[in-house]
Amino acid sequence: MRAPNPVKISAEPYGFVLTPPACALLIIDMQRDFLEPGGFGEALGNDVSLLRRAIAPIEYLLAAWRAHGLTVMHTREGHRPDLSDLPLSKHRRGQAGRRIGDPGPMGRLLVRGEIGHAIVPQLTPLPDEVVIDKPGKGAFWATDLHAELQERHITQLIVTGVTTEVCVHTTVREANDRGYDCLVPSDCVASYFPELHAAGLAMIKAQGGIFGWVSDSARILHALDSARVATATRET
Ligand code: TIU
């Protein structure tokens, strides 16, 4: 059932007024390359198990968003097989033999179409959900994301995914500058570095919400339920 009415979500630095039809759930880069052993994240020297804690909370939020008929969009970081969209500066980083485009157990690292590039099975996009392929850390740079959001009259984003201080943060900053109100549920984002995760969230909500708001999935689901109950009560 669609929940059309604005509803207040408990958040920091202050309550976020959610307008469900104008709010997209944006799921950033929940790809095997970042979340599973043998992918790009591990090639960078990271312990990927730390990221997996975000899967279940996002799954719950995604189920609720779909049940209410609200907008869901996914992103994937990756490059064309010929690496023509990979800047030399990005390619050079990392150890030789474990760079973008090099072979790994899930195919070529961070290359579109490879097994590792796919979104984890728990969060597989539905056919009608937009999937944005992005060559950078931010989801707006060199993509159609802004146009897709504008077409749907979206003004608010619930930003989830990985990693907190890299692609989530860059995207929240890009979105903020483009006029979107961003709410980040702390349990639906994750980092290879707990201290950077905490700092990333602190930066978003500092200075009166300089980049946006921080809440959690339980508080968002509770608010969404209240909106639905309020709508159902009025309809009877
Ligand atoms: N999606 C995303 O955050 N890409 C990264 O490369 N993140 C790291 O933390 N390395």
CSV table of N, CA, C and O and ligand atoms in Angstrom, one decimal, residues 28-29 34 40 44 46 77 134 137 162-163 165-168 192, ligand 1:
chain,number,residue,atom,x,y,z
A,28,ILE,N,23.7,2.1,-2.6
A,28,ILE,CA,25.0,2.3,-3.2
A,28,ILE,C,25.9,1.1,-3.2
A,28,ILE,O,26.3,0.6,-2.2
A,29,ASP,N,26.3,0.6,-4.4
A,29,ASP,CA,27.4,-0.3,-4.6
A,29,ASP,C,27.4,-1.6,-3.7
A,29,ASP,O,28.5,-2.0,-3.3
A,34,PHE,N,32.8,-5.7,-3.5
A,34,PHE,CA,33.1,-5.0,-2.2
A,34,PHE,C,32.8,-5.9,-1.0
A,34,PHE,O,33.4,-5.7,0.0
A,40,PHE,N,37.3,-6.7,-5.5
A,40,PHE,CA,38.1,-5.5,-5.5
A,40,PHE,C,38.4,-4.9,-4.1
A,40,PHE,O,39.5,-4.5,-3.8
A,44,LEU,N,42.2,-4.4,-2.3
A,44,LEU,CA,42.7,-3.2,-1.8
A,44,LEU,C,43.3,-3.4,-0.4
A,44,LEU,O,43.7,-2.5,0.3
A,46,ASN,N,41.4,-5.0,2.2
A,46,ASN,CA,40.4,-4.8,3.3
A,46,ASN,C,39.8,-6.1,3.7
A,46,ASN,O,39.8,-7.1,3.0
A,77,GLU,N,29.5,0.5,-8.9
A,77,GLU,CA,30.8,1.1,-9.3
A,77,GLU,C,31.4,0.1,-10.3
A,77,GLU,O,31.5,-1.1,-9.9
A,134,LYS,N,28.2,3.5,-12.5
A,134,LYS,CA,29.0,4.7,-12.3
A,134,LYS,C,30.5,4.4,-12.3
A,134,LYS,O,30.9,3.4,-11.7
A,137,LYS,N,33.3,7.4,-7.6
A,137,LYS,CA,32.9,7.2,-6.3
A,137,LYS,C,31.5,7.8,-6.1
A,137,LYS,O,30.6,7.2,-5.5
A,162,VAL,N,27.6,0.9,0.6
A,162,VAL,CA,29.0,0.9,1.0
A,162,VAL,C,29.8,1.8,0.0
A,162,VAL,O,29.5,1.9,-1.1
A,163,THR,N,30.9,2.3,0.5
A,163,THR,CA,31.3,2.3,1.9
A,163,THR,C,30.9,3.7,2.5
A,163,THR,O,30.9,4.7,1.7
A,165,GLU,N,32.3,6.1,4.2
A,165,GLU,CA,33.1,7.4,4.0
A,165,GLU,C,33.6,7.6,2.5
A,165,GLU,O,34.2,8.6,2.2
A,166,VAL,N,33.4,6.6,1.7
A,166,VAL,CA,33.8,6.7,0.3
A,166,VAL,C,32.6,7.0,-0.6
A,166,VAL,O,32.2,8.1,-0.8
A,167,CYS,N,32.0,5.9,-1.2
A,167,CYS,CA,30.9,6.2,-2.2
A,167,CYS,C,29.6,6.7,-1.6
A,167,CYS,O,28.9,7.5,-2.2
A,168,VAL,N,29.3,6.3,-0.3
A,168,VAL,CA,28.1,6.9,0.3
A,168,VAL,C,28.3,8.4,0.5
A,168,VAL,O,27.5,9.2,0.2
A,192,TYR,N,35.0,-0.5,5.8
A,192,TYR,CA,36.1,-1.4,6.2
A,192,TYR,C,36.8,-0.9,7.5
A,192,TYR,O,37.5,-1.6,8.1
B,1,TIU,N1,31.7,1.9,-3.3
B,1,TIU,C1,32.8,2.3,-2.7
B,1,TIU,O1,32.8,2.8,-1.6
B,1,TIU,N2,34.0,2.1,-3.4
B,1,TIU,C2,35.2,2.0,-2.8
B,1,TIU,O2,36.2,1.9,-3.5
B,1,TIU,N3,35.2,2.0,-1.5
B,1,TIU,C3,36.3,1.8,-0.6
B,1,TIU,O3,36.1,2.0,0.6
B,1,TIU,N4,37.4,1.4,-1.1
